[in-house]
XYZ file of C-alpha atoms in Angstrom:
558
model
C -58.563 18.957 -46.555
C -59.373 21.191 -49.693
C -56.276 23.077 -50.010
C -52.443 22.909 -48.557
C -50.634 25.182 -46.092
C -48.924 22.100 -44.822
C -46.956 19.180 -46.284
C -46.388 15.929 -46.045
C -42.689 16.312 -47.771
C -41.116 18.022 -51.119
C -43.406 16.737 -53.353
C -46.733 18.001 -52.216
C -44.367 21.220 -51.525
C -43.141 21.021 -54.982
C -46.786 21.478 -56.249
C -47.351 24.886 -55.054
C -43.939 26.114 -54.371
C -42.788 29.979 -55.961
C -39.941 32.320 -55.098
C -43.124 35.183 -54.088
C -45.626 31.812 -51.993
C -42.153 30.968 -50.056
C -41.329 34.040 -49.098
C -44.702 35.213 -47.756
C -45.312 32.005 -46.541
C -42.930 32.243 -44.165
C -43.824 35.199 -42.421
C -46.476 33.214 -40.850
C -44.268 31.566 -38.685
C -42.141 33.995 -37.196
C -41.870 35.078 -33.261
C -44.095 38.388 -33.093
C -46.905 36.435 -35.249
C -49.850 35.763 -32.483
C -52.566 33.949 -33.999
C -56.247 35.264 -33.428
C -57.877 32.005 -32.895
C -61.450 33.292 -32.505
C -63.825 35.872 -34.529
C -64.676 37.186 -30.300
C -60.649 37.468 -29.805
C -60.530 39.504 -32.972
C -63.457 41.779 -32.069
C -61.889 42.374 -28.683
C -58.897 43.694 -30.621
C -60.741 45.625 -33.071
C -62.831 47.317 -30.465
C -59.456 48.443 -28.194
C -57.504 49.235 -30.793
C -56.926 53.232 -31.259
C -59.436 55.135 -33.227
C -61.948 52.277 -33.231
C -65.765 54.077 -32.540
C -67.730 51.758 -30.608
C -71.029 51.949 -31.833
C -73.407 51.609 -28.478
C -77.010 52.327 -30.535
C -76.500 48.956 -32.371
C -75.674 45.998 -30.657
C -74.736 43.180 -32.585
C -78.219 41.029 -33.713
C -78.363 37.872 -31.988
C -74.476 37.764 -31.574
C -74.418 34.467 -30.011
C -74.952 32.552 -33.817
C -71.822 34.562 -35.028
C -69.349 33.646 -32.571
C -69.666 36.754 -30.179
C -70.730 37.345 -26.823
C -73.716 38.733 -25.857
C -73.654 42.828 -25.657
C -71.223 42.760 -28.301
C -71.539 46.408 -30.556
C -70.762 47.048 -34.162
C -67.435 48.716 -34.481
C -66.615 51.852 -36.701
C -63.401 52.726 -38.469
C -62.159 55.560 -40.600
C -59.401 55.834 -42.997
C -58.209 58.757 -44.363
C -57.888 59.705 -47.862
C -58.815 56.355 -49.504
C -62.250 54.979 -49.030
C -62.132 53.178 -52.338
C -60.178 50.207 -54.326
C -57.530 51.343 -56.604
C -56.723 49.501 -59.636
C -53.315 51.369 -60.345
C -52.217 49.700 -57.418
C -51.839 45.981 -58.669
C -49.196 44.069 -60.488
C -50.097 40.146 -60.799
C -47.014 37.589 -61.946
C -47.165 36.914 -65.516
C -48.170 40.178 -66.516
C -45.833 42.106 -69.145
C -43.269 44.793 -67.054
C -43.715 42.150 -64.070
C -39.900 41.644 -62.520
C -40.614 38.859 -60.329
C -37.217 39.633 -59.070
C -37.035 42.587 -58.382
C -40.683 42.732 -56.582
C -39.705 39.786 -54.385
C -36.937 41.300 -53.270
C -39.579 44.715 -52.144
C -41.615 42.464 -50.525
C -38.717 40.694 -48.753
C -37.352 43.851 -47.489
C -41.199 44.778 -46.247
C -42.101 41.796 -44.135
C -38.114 42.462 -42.930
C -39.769 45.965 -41.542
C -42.207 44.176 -39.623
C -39.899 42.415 -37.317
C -40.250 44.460 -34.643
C -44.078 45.152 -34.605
C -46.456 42.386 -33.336
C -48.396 40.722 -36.394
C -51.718 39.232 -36.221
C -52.641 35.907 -38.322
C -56.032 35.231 -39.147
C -57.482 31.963 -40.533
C -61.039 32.070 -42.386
C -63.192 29.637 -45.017
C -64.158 31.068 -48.610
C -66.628 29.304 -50.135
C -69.758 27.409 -47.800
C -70.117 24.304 -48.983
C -67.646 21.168 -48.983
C -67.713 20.978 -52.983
C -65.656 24.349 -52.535
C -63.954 25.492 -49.688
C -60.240 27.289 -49.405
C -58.250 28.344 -46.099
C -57.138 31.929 -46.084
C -54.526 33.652 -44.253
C -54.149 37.048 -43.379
C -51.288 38.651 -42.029
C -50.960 42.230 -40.836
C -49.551 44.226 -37.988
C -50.692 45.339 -34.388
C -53.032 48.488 -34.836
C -55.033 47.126 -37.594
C -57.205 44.856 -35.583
C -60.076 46.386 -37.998
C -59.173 45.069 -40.899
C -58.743 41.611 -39.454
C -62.199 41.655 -37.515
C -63.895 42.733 -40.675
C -61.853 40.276 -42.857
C -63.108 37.202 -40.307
C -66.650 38.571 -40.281
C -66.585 38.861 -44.024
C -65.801 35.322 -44.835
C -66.198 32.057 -42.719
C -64.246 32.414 -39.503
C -63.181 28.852 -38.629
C -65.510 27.538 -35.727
C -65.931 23.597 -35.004
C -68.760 23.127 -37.423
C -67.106 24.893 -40.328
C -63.243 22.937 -38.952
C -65.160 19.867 -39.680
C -67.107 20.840 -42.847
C -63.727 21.708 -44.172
C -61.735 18.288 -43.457
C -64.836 16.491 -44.813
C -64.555 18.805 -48.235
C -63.422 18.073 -51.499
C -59.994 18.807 -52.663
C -59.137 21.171 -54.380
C -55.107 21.148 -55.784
C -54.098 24.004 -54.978
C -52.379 25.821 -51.858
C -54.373 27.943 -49.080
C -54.366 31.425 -49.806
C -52.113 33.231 -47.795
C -51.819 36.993 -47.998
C -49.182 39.763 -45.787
C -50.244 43.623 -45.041
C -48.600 46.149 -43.914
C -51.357 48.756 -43.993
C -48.552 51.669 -43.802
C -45.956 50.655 -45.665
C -45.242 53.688 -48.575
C -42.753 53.624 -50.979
C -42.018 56.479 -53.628
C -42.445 54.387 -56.879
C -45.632 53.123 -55.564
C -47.594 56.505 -54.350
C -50.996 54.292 -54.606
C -49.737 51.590 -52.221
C -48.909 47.653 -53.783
C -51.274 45.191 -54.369
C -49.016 42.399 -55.797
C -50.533 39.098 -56.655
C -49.212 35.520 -57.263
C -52.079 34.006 -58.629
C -50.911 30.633 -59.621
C -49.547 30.154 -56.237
C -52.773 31.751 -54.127
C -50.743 34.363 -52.452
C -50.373 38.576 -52.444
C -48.961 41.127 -50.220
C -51.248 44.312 -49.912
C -48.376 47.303 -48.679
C -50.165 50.274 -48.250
C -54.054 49.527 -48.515
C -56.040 50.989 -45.610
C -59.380 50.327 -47.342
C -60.964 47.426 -46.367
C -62.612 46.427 -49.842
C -58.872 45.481 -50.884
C -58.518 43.152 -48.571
C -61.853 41.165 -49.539
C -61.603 41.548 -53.303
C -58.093 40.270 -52.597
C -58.935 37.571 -50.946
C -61.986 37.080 -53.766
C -59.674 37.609 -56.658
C -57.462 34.393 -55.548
C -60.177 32.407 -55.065
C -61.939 33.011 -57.988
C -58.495 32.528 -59.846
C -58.809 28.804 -58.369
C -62.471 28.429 -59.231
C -61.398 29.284 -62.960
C -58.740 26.832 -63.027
C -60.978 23.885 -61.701
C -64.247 23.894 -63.735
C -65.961 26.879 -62.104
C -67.490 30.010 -63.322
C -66.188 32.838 -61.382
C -69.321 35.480 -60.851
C -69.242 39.310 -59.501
C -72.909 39.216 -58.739
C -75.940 38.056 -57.014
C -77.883 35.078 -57.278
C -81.466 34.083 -56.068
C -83.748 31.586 -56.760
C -88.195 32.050 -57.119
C -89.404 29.632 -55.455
C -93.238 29.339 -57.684
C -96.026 27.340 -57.242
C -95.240 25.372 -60.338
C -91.725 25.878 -60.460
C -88.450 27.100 -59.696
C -86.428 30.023 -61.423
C -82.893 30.990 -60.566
C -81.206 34.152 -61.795
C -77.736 35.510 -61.883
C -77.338 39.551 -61.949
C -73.646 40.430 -63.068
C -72.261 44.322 -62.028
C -70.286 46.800 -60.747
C -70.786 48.198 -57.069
C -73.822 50.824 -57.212
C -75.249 49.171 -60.763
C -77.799 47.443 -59.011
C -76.911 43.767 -58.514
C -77.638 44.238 -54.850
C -80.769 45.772 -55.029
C -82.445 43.067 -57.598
C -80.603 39.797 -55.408
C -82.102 41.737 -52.115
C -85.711 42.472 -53.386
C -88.601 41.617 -51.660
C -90.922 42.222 -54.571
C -93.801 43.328 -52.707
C -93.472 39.743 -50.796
C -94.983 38.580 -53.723
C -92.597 35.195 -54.394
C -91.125 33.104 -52.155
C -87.167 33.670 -52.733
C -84.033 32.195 -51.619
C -80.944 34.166 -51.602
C -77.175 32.550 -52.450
C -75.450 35.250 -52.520
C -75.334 39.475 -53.728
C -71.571 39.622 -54.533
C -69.893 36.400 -55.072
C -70.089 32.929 -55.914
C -69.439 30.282 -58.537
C -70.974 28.081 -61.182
C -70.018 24.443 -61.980
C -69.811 24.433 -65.347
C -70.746 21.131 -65.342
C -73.841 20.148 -63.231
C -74.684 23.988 -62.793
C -74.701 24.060 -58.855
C -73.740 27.260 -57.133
C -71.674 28.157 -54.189
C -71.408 31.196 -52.119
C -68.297 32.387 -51.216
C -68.751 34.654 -48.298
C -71.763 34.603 -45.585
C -72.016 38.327 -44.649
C -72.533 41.279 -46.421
C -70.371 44.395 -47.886
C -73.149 47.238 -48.427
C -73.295 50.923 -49.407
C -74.577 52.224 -46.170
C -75.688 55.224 -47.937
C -78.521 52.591 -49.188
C -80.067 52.631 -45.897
C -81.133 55.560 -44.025
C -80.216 55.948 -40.245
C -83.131 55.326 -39.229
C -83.700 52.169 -41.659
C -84.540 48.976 -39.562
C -81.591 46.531 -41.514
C -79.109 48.638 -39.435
C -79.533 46.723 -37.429
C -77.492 44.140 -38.776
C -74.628 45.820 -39.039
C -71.400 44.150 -37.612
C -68.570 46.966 -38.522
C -68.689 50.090 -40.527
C -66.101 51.860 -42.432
C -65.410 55.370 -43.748
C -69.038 56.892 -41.974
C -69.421 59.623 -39.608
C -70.809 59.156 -35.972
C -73.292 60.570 -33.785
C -74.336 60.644 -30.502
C -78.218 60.908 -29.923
C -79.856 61.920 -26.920
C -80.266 58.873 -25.447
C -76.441 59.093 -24.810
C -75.682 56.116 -27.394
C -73.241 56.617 -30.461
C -74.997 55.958 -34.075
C -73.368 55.550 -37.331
C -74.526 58.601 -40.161
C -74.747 56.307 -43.065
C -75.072 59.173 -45.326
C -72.023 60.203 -47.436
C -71.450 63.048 -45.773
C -67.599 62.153 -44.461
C -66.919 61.046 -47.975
C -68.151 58.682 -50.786
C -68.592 54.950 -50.596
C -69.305 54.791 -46.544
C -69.251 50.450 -46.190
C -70.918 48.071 -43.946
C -70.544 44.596 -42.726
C -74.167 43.151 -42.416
C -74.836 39.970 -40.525
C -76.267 36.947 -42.680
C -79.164 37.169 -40.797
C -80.019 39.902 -42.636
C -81.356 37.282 -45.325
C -83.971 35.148 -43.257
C -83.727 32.976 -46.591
C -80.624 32.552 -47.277
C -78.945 29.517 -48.389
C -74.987 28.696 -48.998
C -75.431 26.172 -51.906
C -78.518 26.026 -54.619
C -78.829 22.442 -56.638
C -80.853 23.928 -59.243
C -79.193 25.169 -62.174
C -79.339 28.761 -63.178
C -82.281 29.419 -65.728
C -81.210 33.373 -66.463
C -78.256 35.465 -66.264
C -78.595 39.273 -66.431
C -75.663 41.578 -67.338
C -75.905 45.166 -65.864
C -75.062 47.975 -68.072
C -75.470 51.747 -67.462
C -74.929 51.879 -72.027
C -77.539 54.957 -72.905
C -77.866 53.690 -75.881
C -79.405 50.569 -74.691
C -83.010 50.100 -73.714
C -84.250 48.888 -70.144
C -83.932 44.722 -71.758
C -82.619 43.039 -74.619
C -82.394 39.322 -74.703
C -79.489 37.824 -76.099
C -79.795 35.176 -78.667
C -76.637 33.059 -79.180
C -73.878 31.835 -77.087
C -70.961 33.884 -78.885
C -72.725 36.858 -78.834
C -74.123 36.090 -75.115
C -70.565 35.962 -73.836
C -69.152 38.331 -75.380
C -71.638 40.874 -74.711
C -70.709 39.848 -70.684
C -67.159 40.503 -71.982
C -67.732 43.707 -72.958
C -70.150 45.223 -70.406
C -70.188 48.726 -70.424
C -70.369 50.892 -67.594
C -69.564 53.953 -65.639
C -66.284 53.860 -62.488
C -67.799 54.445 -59.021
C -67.195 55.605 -55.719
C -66.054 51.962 -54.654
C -62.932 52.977 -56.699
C -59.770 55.302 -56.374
C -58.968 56.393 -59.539
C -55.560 56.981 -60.939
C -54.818 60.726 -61.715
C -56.371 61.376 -65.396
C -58.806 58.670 -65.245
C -62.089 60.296 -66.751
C -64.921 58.859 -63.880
C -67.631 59.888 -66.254
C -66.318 57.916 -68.907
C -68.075 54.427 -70.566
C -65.715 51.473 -69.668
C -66.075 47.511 -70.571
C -65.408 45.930 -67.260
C -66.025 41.879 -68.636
C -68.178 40.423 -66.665
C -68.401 42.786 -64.178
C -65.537 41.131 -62.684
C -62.398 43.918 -62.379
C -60.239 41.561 -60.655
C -59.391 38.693 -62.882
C -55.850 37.862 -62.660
C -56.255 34.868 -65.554
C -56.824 35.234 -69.217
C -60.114 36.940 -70.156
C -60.489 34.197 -72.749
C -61.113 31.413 -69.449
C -64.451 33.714 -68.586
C -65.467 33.752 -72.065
C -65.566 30.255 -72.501
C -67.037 29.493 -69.220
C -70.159 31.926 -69.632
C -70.759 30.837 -73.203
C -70.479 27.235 -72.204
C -73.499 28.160 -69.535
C -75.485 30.228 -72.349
C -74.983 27.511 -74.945
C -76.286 24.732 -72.300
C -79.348 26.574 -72.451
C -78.977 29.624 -69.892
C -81.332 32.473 -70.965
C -79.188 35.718 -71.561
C -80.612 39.120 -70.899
C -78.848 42.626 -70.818
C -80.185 44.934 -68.622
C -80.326 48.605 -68.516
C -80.241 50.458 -64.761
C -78.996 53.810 -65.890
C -80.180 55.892 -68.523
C -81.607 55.240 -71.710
C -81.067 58.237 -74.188
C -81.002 60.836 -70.679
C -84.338 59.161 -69.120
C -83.725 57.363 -65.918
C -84.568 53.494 -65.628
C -85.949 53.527 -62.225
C -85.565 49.914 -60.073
C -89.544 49.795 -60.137
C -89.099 49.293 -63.917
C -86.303 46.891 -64.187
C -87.459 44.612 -61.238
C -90.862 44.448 -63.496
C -88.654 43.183 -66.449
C -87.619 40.750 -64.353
C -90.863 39.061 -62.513
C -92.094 39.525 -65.505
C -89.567 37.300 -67.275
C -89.815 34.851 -63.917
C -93.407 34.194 -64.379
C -92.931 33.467 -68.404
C -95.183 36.217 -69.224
C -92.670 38.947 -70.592
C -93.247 39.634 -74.630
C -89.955 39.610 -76.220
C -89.846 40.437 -79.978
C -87.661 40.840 -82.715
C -85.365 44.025 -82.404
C -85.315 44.989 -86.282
C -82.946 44.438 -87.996
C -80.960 42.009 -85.820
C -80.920 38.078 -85.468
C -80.073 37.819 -82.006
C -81.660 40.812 -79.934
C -84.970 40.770 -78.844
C -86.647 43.638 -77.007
C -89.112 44.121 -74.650
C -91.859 47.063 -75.307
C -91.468 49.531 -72.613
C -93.515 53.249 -72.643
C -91.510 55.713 -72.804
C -88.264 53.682 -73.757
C -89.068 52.966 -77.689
C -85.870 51.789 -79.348
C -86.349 53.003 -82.776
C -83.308 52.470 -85.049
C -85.040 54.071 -87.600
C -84.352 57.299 -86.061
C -81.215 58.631 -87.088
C -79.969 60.437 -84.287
C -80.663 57.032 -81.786
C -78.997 54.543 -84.310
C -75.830 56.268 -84.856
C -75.314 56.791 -80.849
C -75.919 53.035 -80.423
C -73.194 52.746 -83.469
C -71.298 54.563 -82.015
C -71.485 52.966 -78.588
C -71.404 49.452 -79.956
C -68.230 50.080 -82.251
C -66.289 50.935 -78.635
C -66.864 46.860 -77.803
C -65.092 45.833 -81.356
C -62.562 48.498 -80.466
C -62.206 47.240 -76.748
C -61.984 43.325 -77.910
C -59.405 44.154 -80.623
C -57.376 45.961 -77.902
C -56.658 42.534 -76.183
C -55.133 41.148 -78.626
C -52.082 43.307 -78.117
C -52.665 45.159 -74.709
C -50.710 42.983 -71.583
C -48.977 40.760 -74.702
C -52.331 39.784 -75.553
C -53.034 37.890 -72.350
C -56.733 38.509 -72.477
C -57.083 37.956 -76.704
C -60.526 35.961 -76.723
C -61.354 33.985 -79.715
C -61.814 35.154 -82.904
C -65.590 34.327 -82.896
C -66.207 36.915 -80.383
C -65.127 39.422 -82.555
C -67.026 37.706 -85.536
C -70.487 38.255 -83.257
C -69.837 41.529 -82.457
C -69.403 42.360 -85.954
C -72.436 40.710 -87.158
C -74.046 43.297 -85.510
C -72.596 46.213 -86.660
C -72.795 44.496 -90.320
C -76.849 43.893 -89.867
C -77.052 47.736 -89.159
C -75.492 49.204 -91.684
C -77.732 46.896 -94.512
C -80.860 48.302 -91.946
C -79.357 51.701 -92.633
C -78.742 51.484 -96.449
C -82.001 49.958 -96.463
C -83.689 53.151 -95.362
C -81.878 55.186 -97.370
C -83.267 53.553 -100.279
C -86.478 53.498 -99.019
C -86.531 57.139 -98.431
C -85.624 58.030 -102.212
């Protein structure tokens, strides 16, 4: 087996043991726990249980290969006022103003208010290959059948190909993740709700989380916490592979929901390549032989992507946070617009990739780090592993609509989210070494651009041309004057000119808030995520080749 929910006495117990793992542990076992044993159970659940929308206009696409029966329908549920993650929610053990005390004993008394509601435990698979594969459990009450449909759809619900996959897989130290919800649980020192995690141990309570997205990225951020500790990059993104005549070139796009990642791991490119799909979200990196594994075999999508009319509906298992229609033909139809509110979500089936693949052998050749910087043109290539990483570690972007925001929290604002990844719960400085251990092994680096450079738009047409034209070895990268380690690519209508004033002190300007943001870890959270002192060094190199460019000019000019 990969990973331990039972023991063969104290001392495998011993190895995973915690005050917060034991006590959420053991809700599993009490007398109102049913366990759903099957991803058609679940869906019955989901689709009787109050306020579910059965959508009649889309049956389920060949339902039989996902465990349902046939004339199964996607499902649709609505929250209320959340329909996005919230960040002000968590607390994670080991983190500074952490009372492991005092939150066990919340917790304790929460699962204690369950005892007279009927819970539902579900059992699922992340990660699709037997080099990586952990159990998950989730444990919520009656009336949120929803959440526990989507949660099995979204990862690997356990069927007898994946039971045996599993007891045939590698193991992995560590114990299954286990997570408890109590979708209404409130509590006035926590007006956001309580994500609490125990990362060490693989376990977290979610009180007061309606949202669905907390409940994967949950579930994600433990098992990317276990990747890290055993050898494995940990990657927000999406990951294909071009399958050429003479070759084969794999790419990794890192960023936020709505930057783009989807849209460039999804691309058909005119049907001009042959392409094979690992993942759009998540997956890992062996650090070592450079394999890949996806985590998850569905899809979480902005349905505002997709028009209602838009054939990959069609593929949708559940929907969340989206209005409803009824057409004429007496059938009820998702409106994937945002007209209900922002970030309207979709389950799509795998089959919505006819080439997808849970594994690739090949080891990635190019990884791409999405930024919405203005200052930045469309594509820089990165020269040098410090600098490589640590421009991942301080990738700048805007907060979306996949997020609820604390009160005062600027939306509009330029953030470092490192690596794209806003749900780390280990020390920054793990990621940093990771990613420059993959650049300095001879992964190309590349920064990407899918906002706005300087207030004109970078459209998709443009930045998927960067890209097959960086597949096919024929983009022209030159030297981006006066630096070292950034090349550019010539782009009409994007010309990077730090000779003009007005452009190279905004890009100063812009590029001094990623020394500012790495000097804040070293004393933010204790200085939990303080990265080396090279990445500063790099970062500063920069700044230091600009202002010798600029006194340069100067002189020049006189």
């Amino acid at each position: 087996m990969s990973t331990k929910c039972k023991y063969d006495g104290k001392q495998s117990f011993d190895q995973v043991k915690s005050q917060i793992r034991v006590t959420i542990q053991t809700a599993l076992y009490g007398n109102n726990v049913e366990l759903v044993k099957t991803v058609s159970q679940a869906h019955h659940l989901a689709k009787n249980s109050p306020g579910t929308i059965e959508l009649t206009g889309i049956p389920v696409y060949e339902p039989e290969k996902l465990g349902l029966q046939e004339g199964t329908n996607a499902l649709l549920f609505n929250d209320g006022t959340a329909f996005g993650r919230c960040a002000a929610a968590r607390k994670i053990v080991g983190e500074p103003n952490v009372d492991v005390t005092e939150y066990s004993g919340l917790i304790r008394e929460a699962i204690y208010k369950t005892r007279y509601q009927k819970m539902y435990h579900g059992e699922a698979l992340v990660g699709l290959d037997p080099e990586f594969m952990i159990k998950a459990h989730l444990i919520l009450p009656e009336n949120h059948e929803n959440i526990l449909y989507s949660w099995l759809l979204n990862f690997q619900y356990i069927n007898e190909k994946y039971a045996e996959m599993y007891k045939a897989s590698t193991e992995i130290p560590e114990g299954d993740i286990i997570i408890f919800a109590d979708p209404d649980w409130s509590h006035p020192d926590h007006p956001y709700g309580l994500t609490f995690f125990d990362p060490e141990h693989n376990c977290a309570v979610l009180l007061g989380m309606k949202y669905f997205g907390e409940y994967k990225k949950g579930t994600l951020t433990l098992a990317w916490g276990t990747a890290a500790r055993n050898g494995y990059a940990a990657c927000h993104g999406g990951l294909k592979r071009y399958n050429l005549e003479d070759k084969k070139f794999t790419i990794a796009a890192f960023g936020l929901s709505g930057s783009g990642k989807s849209t460039i791991t999804h691309a058909k490119h005119d049907n001009k390549y042959d392409v094979t799909v690992l993942h759009d979200d998540a997956f890992i990196v062996d650090i070592e032989n450079k394999t890949s594994v996806a985590l998850e075999p569905t899809y979480f999508d902005k349905t505002a992507d997709y028009p209602m009319d838009c054939e990959d509906n069609k593929y949708i298992l559940t929907t969340q946070n989206n209005g409803a229609i009824m057409y004429d033909d007496g059938k009820v139809y998702p409106v994937t617009e945002d007209i209900r509110n922002g970030n309207g979500r979709a389950i799509k089936s795998k089959l919505w990739t006819k080439n997808r693949v849970d594994r690739l052998e090949e080891p990635v050749d190019a990884l791409f780090w999405i930024m919405k910087d203005p200052t930045l043109p469309p594509v820089l290539k990165v020269n040098g592993a410090d600098l490589g990483s640590s421009m991942g570690a301080t990738l700048a972007t805007f907060r979306t609509s996949a997020e609820r925001l604390a009160k005062g929290v600027d939306p509009n604002q330029l953030v470092a989210e490192p690596y794209a990844n806003p749900f780390r719960t280990y020390p920054l400085s793990i990621d940093y070494g990771l990613f420059k251990t993959l650049i300095a092994d001879g992964v190309d680096c590349y920064i990407i651009n899918t906002g706005e450079f300087m207030d004109k738009k970078v459209t998709p047409k443009i930045t998927l041309g960067i890209i097959e034209s960086i597949v096919e070895n024929r983009a022209k990268f030159k030297k981006w004057e006066p630096f070292e380690e950034f090349e550019i690519m010539e782009i009409e209508g994007f010309e990077a000119d730090l000779k003009d004033d007005d452009y190279r002190k905004a890009f100063m300007t812009n590029f001094f808030k990623r020394i500012q943001f790495v000097e804040s870890r070293q004393t933010d959270k204790n200085g939990v995520d303080a990265l080396p002192s090279e990445a500063l060094k790099s970062l500063y190199h920069i700044i230091s080749q600009l202002n010798s460019f600029e006194g340069k000019e100067e002189r020049q000019a006189v």
